[in-house]
Amino acid sequence: MAAHGSISAATLWTAHIDGMAMNERGDLAVVTSHLTSNHWKGELRVIRSAEQCLSADKTTLASLDQTHAENVCGASTPSGSTGVCWVAASSPSSSATSSSSSSPAAPMLLVSSDGGSVDLYNLLDTGELTLTTRSPSSHDDLVSCALVLPPDMPSSSTASPESPLCILSGSHDCTIRLAQLLPTTKSLATLRGHQAPVTCAATMTLGGCVALLSGSRDGAVFLWSEERKQQAQEWRWRCVAKGGTPAGGVRALCAFGDVAFVGFESGLLVAIGTLDNTDNTAVWTSTAATAAANGAASMAVSCMALGPGGTRLAVGAEDGSVRVLDAATGTLLSSCPTAHTDYVKALAFLPDSGDLVSGGWDGVLRRHSA
């Protein structure tokens, strides 16, 4: 796992939050890591009906385990966890693990790890989380990001006639891997091009088609396209943004429609449009100095999340601050400079109230009013 900054030895033994994801039902998945002996171990928790459970301004997972035990379920992961995302109920093969064709599919989650694998978990009606399958080939370093590929992507739709579940994973080994997890596991492709660890990835819509984006510590954002040549599929990349000096590496990526949002380690934020053309357009930029002048973070961007409808962009930083911007203009809407005492590692919006939830390496969950 990445270096943990100034976290004290005592804190290392306490679970700190490395990733979160909210589903449409309002269930919040949280992955944590903690140091045991000489290696990292992880846990996956699901907080059902998070809107009601996270009623306080600030809470910890330990307190939720006590006060809302009936709403919290968890499972240990084989190694340190680095991220999590839900597999939508309408995703391909979402019912592949159901015991009968008439019974509803169990919700599923992707969990990425510092051991190089991506694991698929089922959330059963009993509240039990069970490991269903694992990516067919592991990365040579920690997995920094993982997401489900849309069913209309070429690799997804051609891998199997049974509407397979396909995923993307990016790693510190500088590669991106595409794999099928259900109904059977198999590797689809390995994408190479970044010259430094891959830190983030996203999908977006361009010209009516789904495209892949990836960001790296080399400061580059790549747009990947799949081409068929002599009965074989080849992936090619085009650099659509380059941080360089002083922007530094890419720390976070998200997209809505045909606009991509990029966060750099310098604190620079950029919204980029018209990526389907060779001349990309910066919709807006927000520098670290601009953010500091507005009382927001000037430290490195550590995570981002888009609110419902793509109208709000939440940004977490290494200094523990959280801010919310107007996604269309980059205008600062609100900020909390002291949200956390360490890195902000995850952000998610509650579907009903629209409130923002942030999680950090301090092991705290904070709820921010919309």
Coordinates of C-alpha atoms in Angstrom, one line a residue:
M1 CA 0.0 0.0 0.0
A2 CA 1.0 3.6 -0.4
A3 CA 2.9 5.3 2.4
H4 CA 0.7 6.5 5.2
G5 CA 2.2 9.9 5.8
S6 CA 2.3 11.0 9.4
I7 CA -0.1 8.4 10.8
S8 CA 1.1 7.3 14.3
A9 CA 2.0 3.7 15.1
A10 CA -1.1 3.4 17.2
T11 CA -3.3 4.6 14.3
L12 CA -1.8 2.0 12.0
W13 CA -3.4 -0.7 14.2
T14 CA -6.8 1.0 13.9
A15 CA -8.8 0.4 10.7
H16 CA -8.7 3.4 8.4
I17 CA -11.0 3.9 5.4
D18 CA -9.6 3.3 2.0
G19 CA -12.7 3.2 -0.2
M20 CA -16.5 3.7 -0.2
A21 CA -19.4 3.2 -2.6
M22 CA -23.1 3.9 -2.4
N23 CA -25.8 2.0 -4.3
E24 CA -29.2 3.2 -5.4
R25 CA -30.9 1.6 -2.3
G26 CA -28.8 3.8 0.0
D27 CA -26.5 1.0 1.2
L28 CA -22.9 2.2 1.8
A29 CA -20.0 -0.2 1.3
V30 CA -16.8 0.6 3.1
V31 CA -13.4 -1.0 2.9
T32 CA -10.8 -0.6 5.5
S33 CA -7.2 -1.7 6.1
H34 CA -5.2 -2.1 9.3
L35 CA -1.8 -3.3 10.2
T36 CA -1.4 -6.7 11.8
S37 CA 2.0 -7.9 12.7
N38 CA 4.0 -7.1 9.5
H39 CA 1.3 -7.0 6.9
W40 CA -1.9 -5.2 6.0
K41 CA -5.3 -6.9 6.4
G42 CA -8.6 -5.5 5.2
E43 CA -12.3 -5.6 6.0
L44 CA -15.4 -5.1 3.9
R45 CA -18.5 -3.6 5.6
V46 CA -21.9 -2.8 4.2
I47 CA -24.0 -0.3 6.1
R48 CA -27.6 -0.8 5.0
S49 CA -29.9 2.2 5.1
A50 CA -27.0 4.5 5.5
E51 CA -29.2 7.5 5.5
Q52 CA -30.6 6.6 8.9
C53 CA -27.4 5.1 10.4
L54 CA -25.3 8.2 9.6
S55 CA -27.5 10.6 11.4
A56 CA -24.6 12.3 13.3
D57 CA -22.1 14.7 11.9
K58 CA -19.2 12.4 12.7
T59 CA -19.0 8.7 13.5
T60 CA -16.6 5.7 13.4
L61 CA -17.1 2.3 12.1
A62 CA -16.6 0.9 15.6
S63 CA -19.5 3.0 16.9
L64 CA -21.8 1.9 14.0
D65 CA -21.0 -1.7 14.8
Q66 CA -22.4 -1.1 18.3
T67 CA -25.3 1.3 17.7
H68 CA -26.6 -0.1 14.4
A69 CA -25.4 -3.7 14.6
E70 CA -28.6 -4.9 12.7
N71 CA -27.7 -2.7 9.8
V72 CA -24.0 -3.5 9.5
C73 CA -22.5 -6.7 8.0
G74 CA -18.9 -7.4 7.3
A75 CA -16.2 -9.8 6.2
S76 CA -12.4 -9.9 6.4
T77 CA -10.6 -9.7 3.1
P78 CA -7.5 -11.8 2.2
S79 CA -5.2 -8.7 2.1
G80 CA -5.3 -5.0 2.5
S81 CA -8.3 -3.4 0.7
T82 CA -7.8 -0.4 -1.6
G83 CA -11.2 0.2 -3.1
V84 CA -14.8 -1.0 -3.6
C85 CA -17.7 -0.6 -6.0
W86 CA -21.1 -2.0 -6.4
V87 CA -22.2 -4.2 -9.2
A88 CA -25.5 -2.7 -10.3
A89 CA -28.5 -5.0 -10.1
S90 CA -29.0 -4.5 -13.9
S91 CA -25.4 -5.4 -14.7
P92 CA -24.6 -8.4 -16.9
S93 CA -24.7 -11.7 -15.1
S94 CA -26.0 -10.0 -11.9
S95 CA -28.2 -13.0 -11.4
A96 CA -25.5 -15.6 -12.3
T97 CA -25.1 -16.6 -8.6
S98 CA -28.8 -16.8 -7.8
S99 CA -29.9 -20.3 -6.8
S100 CA -33.0 -20.2 -9.1
S101 CA -34.1 -18.2 -12.1
S102 CA -37.1 -16.8 -10.2
S103 CA -35.2 -15.6 -7.1
P104 CA -33.7 -12.1 -7.1
A105 CA -30.0 -11.7 -7.5
A106 CA -27.9 -11.0 -4.5
P107 CA -26.2 -7.6 -4.6
M108 CA -22.5 -7.9 -5.5
L109 CA -19.4 -5.8 -4.8
L110 CA -16.0 -5.5 -6.4
V111 CA -13.1 -5.2 -3.8
S112 CA -9.6 -4.3 -5.0
S113 CA -6.6 -5.2 -2.9
D114 CA -3.0 -4.4 -2.2
G115 CA -2.2 -8.0 -3.1
G116 CA -2.9 -7.4 -6.8
S117 CA -6.3 -9.1 -7.1
V118 CA -9.9 -8.0 -7.5
D119 CA -12.5 -10.0 -5.6
L120 CA -16.2 -10.3 -6.2
Y121 CA -18.5 -10.6 -3.1
N122 CA -22.1 -11.5 -2.7
L123 CA -24.3 -9.8 -0.1
L124 CA -26.9 -12.4 0.9
D125 CA -30.3 -11.8 2.4
T126 CA -28.9 -13.0 5.7
G127 CA -26.4 -10.2 5.8
E128 CA -23.5 -12.5 5.1
L129 CA -20.8 -11.4 2.7
T130 CA -19.3 -14.3 0.7
L131 CA -16.4 -14.3 -1.7
T132 CA -17.7 -15.5 -5.0
T133 CA -14.8 -15.3 -7.4
R134 CA -11.5 -13.6 -8.0
S135 CA -9.9 -12.0 -11.1
P136 CA -8.3 -14.6 -13.3
S137 CA -4.8 -13.0 -13.1
S138 CA -3.3 -10.8 -10.5
H139 CA -1.4 -7.6 -11.0
D140 CA 2.3 -7.4 -9.9
D141 CA 1.5 -4.6 -7.5
L142 CA -1.5 -3.2 -5.6
V143 CA -4.7 -2.5 -7.5
S144 CA -5.5 1.2 -7.2
C145 CA -8.9 1.1 -9.0
A146 CA -11.5 -1.3 -10.3
L147 CA -14.8 -0.8 -12.0
V148 CA -17.5 -2.7 -13.9
L149 CA -17.5 -2.3 -17.6
P150 CA -20.8 -1.4 -19.2
P151 CA -22.5 -4.2 -21.2
D152 CA -22.3 -2.3 -24.4
M153 CA -18.5 -2.1 -24.5
P154 CA -17.0 -4.2 -27.3
S155 CA -15.0 -6.5 -24.9
S156 CA -18.1 -7.0 -22.7
S157 CA -20.5 -7.8 -25.5
T158 CA -18.2 -10.2 -27.4
A159 CA -16.7 -12.2 -24.6
S160 CA -19.7 -14.5 -24.2
P161 CA -23.3 -14.8 -25.4
E162 CA -24.4 -15.0 -21.8
S163 CA -24.0 -11.3 -21.0
P164 CA -20.8 -11.6 -19.0
L165 CA -19.7 -9.5 -16.1
C166 CA -16.5 -7.8 -17.1
I167 CA -14.3 -5.5 -15.1
L168 CA -11.3 -3.1 -15.5
S169 CA -8.5 -2.9 -12.9
G170 CA -5.6 -0.4 -12.8
S171 CA -2.4 -1.1 -10.8
H172 CA 0.8 0.3 -9.5
D173 CA 2.5 -2.1 -12.0
C174 CA 1.6 0.5 -14.6
T175 CA -0.9 -1.7 -16.4
I176 CA -4.7 -1.8 -16.9
R177 CA -6.3 -5.2 -17.2
L178 CA -9.7 -6.2 -18.5
A179 CA -11.2 -9.4 -17.3
Q180 CA -14.4 -11.4 -17.3
L181 CA -15.6 -12.6 -13.8
L182 CA -19.0 -14.2 -14.6
P183 CA -20.3 -16.6 -15.7
T184 CA -16.7 -17.9 -16.1
T185 CA -13.4 -16.1 -15.4
K186 CA -11.0 -15.2 -18.1
S187 CA -8.5 -12.5 -19.0
L188 CA -9.5 -10.2 -21.9
A189 CA -6.7 -7.7 -22.4
T190 CA -3.8 -6.0 -20.8
L191 CA -3.4 -2.3 -21.6
R192 CA 0.0 -0.8 -21.5
G193 CA 1.1 2.8 -22.1
H194 CA 1.5 4.6 -18.8
Q195 CA 5.0 5.1 -17.6
A196 CA 4.2 5.2 -13.9
P197 CA 1.6 3.6 -11.6
V198 CA -2.0 3.8 -12.7
T199 CA -4.0 5.6 -10.0
C200 CA -7.5 5.9 -11.3
A201 CA -9.9 5.0 -14.1
A202 CA -13.4 5.9 -15.3
T203 CA -15.8 5.3 -18.1
M204 CA -17.6 8.0 -20.1
T205 CA -19.9 8.4 -23.1
L206 CA -18.4 9.7 -26.4
G207 CA -20.4 9.8 -29.6
G208 CA -22.9 7.4 -28.2
C209 CA -20.3 4.9 -27.3
V210 CA -18.6 4.0 -24.0
A211 CA -14.9 5.0 -23.6
L212 CA -12.3 4.2 -21.0
L213 CA -10.2 6.8 -19.2
S214 CA -7.1 6.2 -17.0
G215 CA -4.9 8.4 -15.0
S216 CA -1.4 7.9 -13.7
R217 CA 1.4 9.3 -11.6
D218 CA 3.1 10.2 -14.9
G219 CA 0.6 13.0 -15.0
A220 CA -1.2 11.7 -18.1
V221 CA -4.9 10.9 -18.7
F222 CA -5.3 8.4 -21.5
L223 CA -8.5 7.8 -23.6
W224 CA -8.5 4.2 -24.7
S225 CA -10.2 2.9 -27.9
E226 CA -10.7 -0.6 -29.1
E227 CA -10.0 -1.5 -32.7
R228 CA -10.4 -4.7 -34.6
K229 CA -7.5 -5.6 -36.8
Q230 CA -7.1 -9.0 -38.7
Q231 CA -9.7 -10.7 -36.4
A232 CA -8.0 -9.4 -33.3
Q233 CA -9.0 -6.7 -30.9
E234 CA -6.3 -4.0 -30.1
W235 CA -6.5 -1.2 -27.6
R236 CA -4.9 2.1 -28.4
W237 CA -4.5 5.2 -26.2
R238 CA -4.5 8.9 -26.8
C239 CA -3.3 11.4 -24.2
V240 CA -6.1 13.9 -23.6
A241 CA -4.5 15.7 -20.6
K242 CA -1.0 16.0 -19.2
G243 CA -0.2 17.4 -15.8
G244 CA 3.6 17.6 -15.9
T245 CA 5.3 20.2 -13.7
P246 CA 4.0 21.7 -11.5
A247 CA 0.6 19.8 -11.7
G248 CA 2.2 16.5 -10.9
G249 CA 0.5 13.1 -11.2
V250 CA -3.1 12.3 -11.6
R251 CA -4.8 11.4 -8.3
A252 CA -8.5 11.1 -9.2
L253 CA -10.8 10.8 -12.2
C254 CA -14.6 10.8 -12.7
A255 CA -16.8 11.6 -15.7
F256 CA -20.4 12.5 -16.5
G257 CA -21.7 12.4 -20.0
D258 CA -18.9 13.7 -22.3
V259 CA -17.0 15.7 -19.6
A260 CA -14.1 14.3 -17.6
F261 CA -13.0 15.7 -14.2
V262 CA -9.3 15.3 -13.3
G263 CA -7.6 16.0 -10.0
F264 CA -3.8 16.4 -9.7
E265 CA -1.4 16.0 -6.8
S266 CA -0.7 19.8 -6.9
G267 CA -4.3 20.5 -6.1
L268 CA -5.2 21.4 -9.7
L269 CA -8.6 20.5 -10.9
V270 CA -9.6 20.4 -14.6
A271 CA -12.9 19.6 -16.4
I272 CA -12.3 18.5 -19.9
G273 CA -14.8 18.2 -22.7
T274 CA -14.9 17.2 -26.4
L275 CA -12.6 14.3 -25.8
D276 CA -13.9 12.7 -29.1
N277 CA -11.9 15.3 -31.0
T278 CA -8.1 15.7 -31.1
D279 CA -8.5 19.3 -29.8
N280 CA -9.7 18.8 -26.2
T281 CA -11.4 21.7 -24.5
A282 CA -10.9 22.8 -20.9
V283 CA -14.4 23.5 -19.6
W284 CA -12.9 25.0 -16.4
T285 CA -9.9 24.8 -14.2
S286 CA -9.4 25.3 -10.5
T287 CA -5.9 25.8 -9.2
A288 CA -4.6 25.1 -5.7
A289 CA -4.3 28.9 -5.2
T290 CA -7.9 29.4 -6.2
A291 CA -9.0 26.7 -3.8
A292 CA -7.0 28.2 -0.9
A293 CA -8.4 31.7 -1.6
N294 CA -11.8 30.2 -1.2
G295 CA -10.9 28.6 2.1
A296 CA -10.7 25.1 0.6
A297 CA -7.9 22.6 0.2
S298 CA -4.6 23.5 -1.3
M299 CA -3.1 20.1 -0.8
A300 CA -3.0 17.2 -3.3
V301 CA -6.4 15.9 -4.5
S302 CA -6.9 12.4 -3.0
C303 CA -10.4 11.5 -4.2
M304 CA -13.5 12.8 -6.1
A305 CA -17.1 11.9 -6.5
L306 CA -20.0 13.2 -8.6
G307 CA -23.4 13.8 -7.0
P308 CA -26.8 12.7 -8.4
G309 CA -27.3 14.0 -11.9
G310 CA -23.7 15.1 -12.2
T311 CA -24.4 18.6 -11.0
R312 CA -22.0 18.6 -8.0
L313 CA -18.4 17.5 -7.7
A314 CA -17.0 16.6 -4.3
V315 CA -13.2 16.7 -3.8
G316 CA -11.2 15.3 -0.9
A317 CA -7.6 16.3 -0.2
E318 CA -4.5 15.0 1.6
D319 CA -4.8 17.7 4.2
G320 CA -8.2 16.3 5.4
S321 CA -10.3 18.9 3.7
V322 CA -13.5 18.4 1.7
R323 CA -15.1 20.8 -0.8
V324 CA -18.0 20.7 -3.1
L325 CA -18.0 22.4 -6.5
D326 CA -20.5 23.2 -9.2
A327 CA -19.6 20.6 -11.8
A328 CA -20.6 22.9 -14.7
T329 CA -18.5 25.9 -13.7
G330 CA -16.1 24.8 -11.0
T331 CA -17.6 27.4 -8.6
L332 CA -17.0 26.5 -4.9
L333 CA -20.4 25.6 -3.2
S334 CA -19.2 24.6 0.2
S335 CA -16.1 23.5 2.1
C336 CA -15.0 21.8 5.3
P337 CA -11.2 22.5 5.8
T338 CA -11.1 20.2 8.9
A339 CA -13.3 17.3 7.9
H340 CA -10.6 14.8 8.7
T341 CA -7.3 14.7 10.5
D342 CA -5.6 12.7 7.8
Y343 CA -6.0 11.9 4.1
V344 CA -9.6 11.9 2.7
K345 CA -9.8 8.6 0.9
A346 CA -13.4 8.2 -0.2
L347 CA -16.6 10.2 -0.9
A348 CA -20.2 9.2 -1.6
F349 CA -23.5 11.0 -1.9
L350 CA -26.6 9.7 -0.1
P351 CA -29.3 9.1 -2.7
D352 CA -32.3 10.5 -0.7
S353 CA -31.0 13.7 1.0
G354 CA -28.2 14.4 -1.4
D355 CA -25.8 14.8 1.7
L356 CA -22.2 13.9 1.2
V357 CA -20.3 11.3 3.2
S358 CA -16.6 11.4 3.5
G359 CA -14.2 8.8 4.9
G360 CA -10.5 9.2 5.7
W361 CA -7.4 7.5 7.1
D362 CA -8.4 8.8 10.5
G363 CA -11.1 6.0 10.5
V364 CA -13.9 8.6 10.6
L365 CA -17.1 8.9 8.6
R366 CA -18.4 12.5 8.2
R367 CA -21.8 13.6 6.9
H368 CA -21.9 16.9 5.2
S369 CA -25.3 18.6 4.5
A370 CA -26.3 19.2 0.9

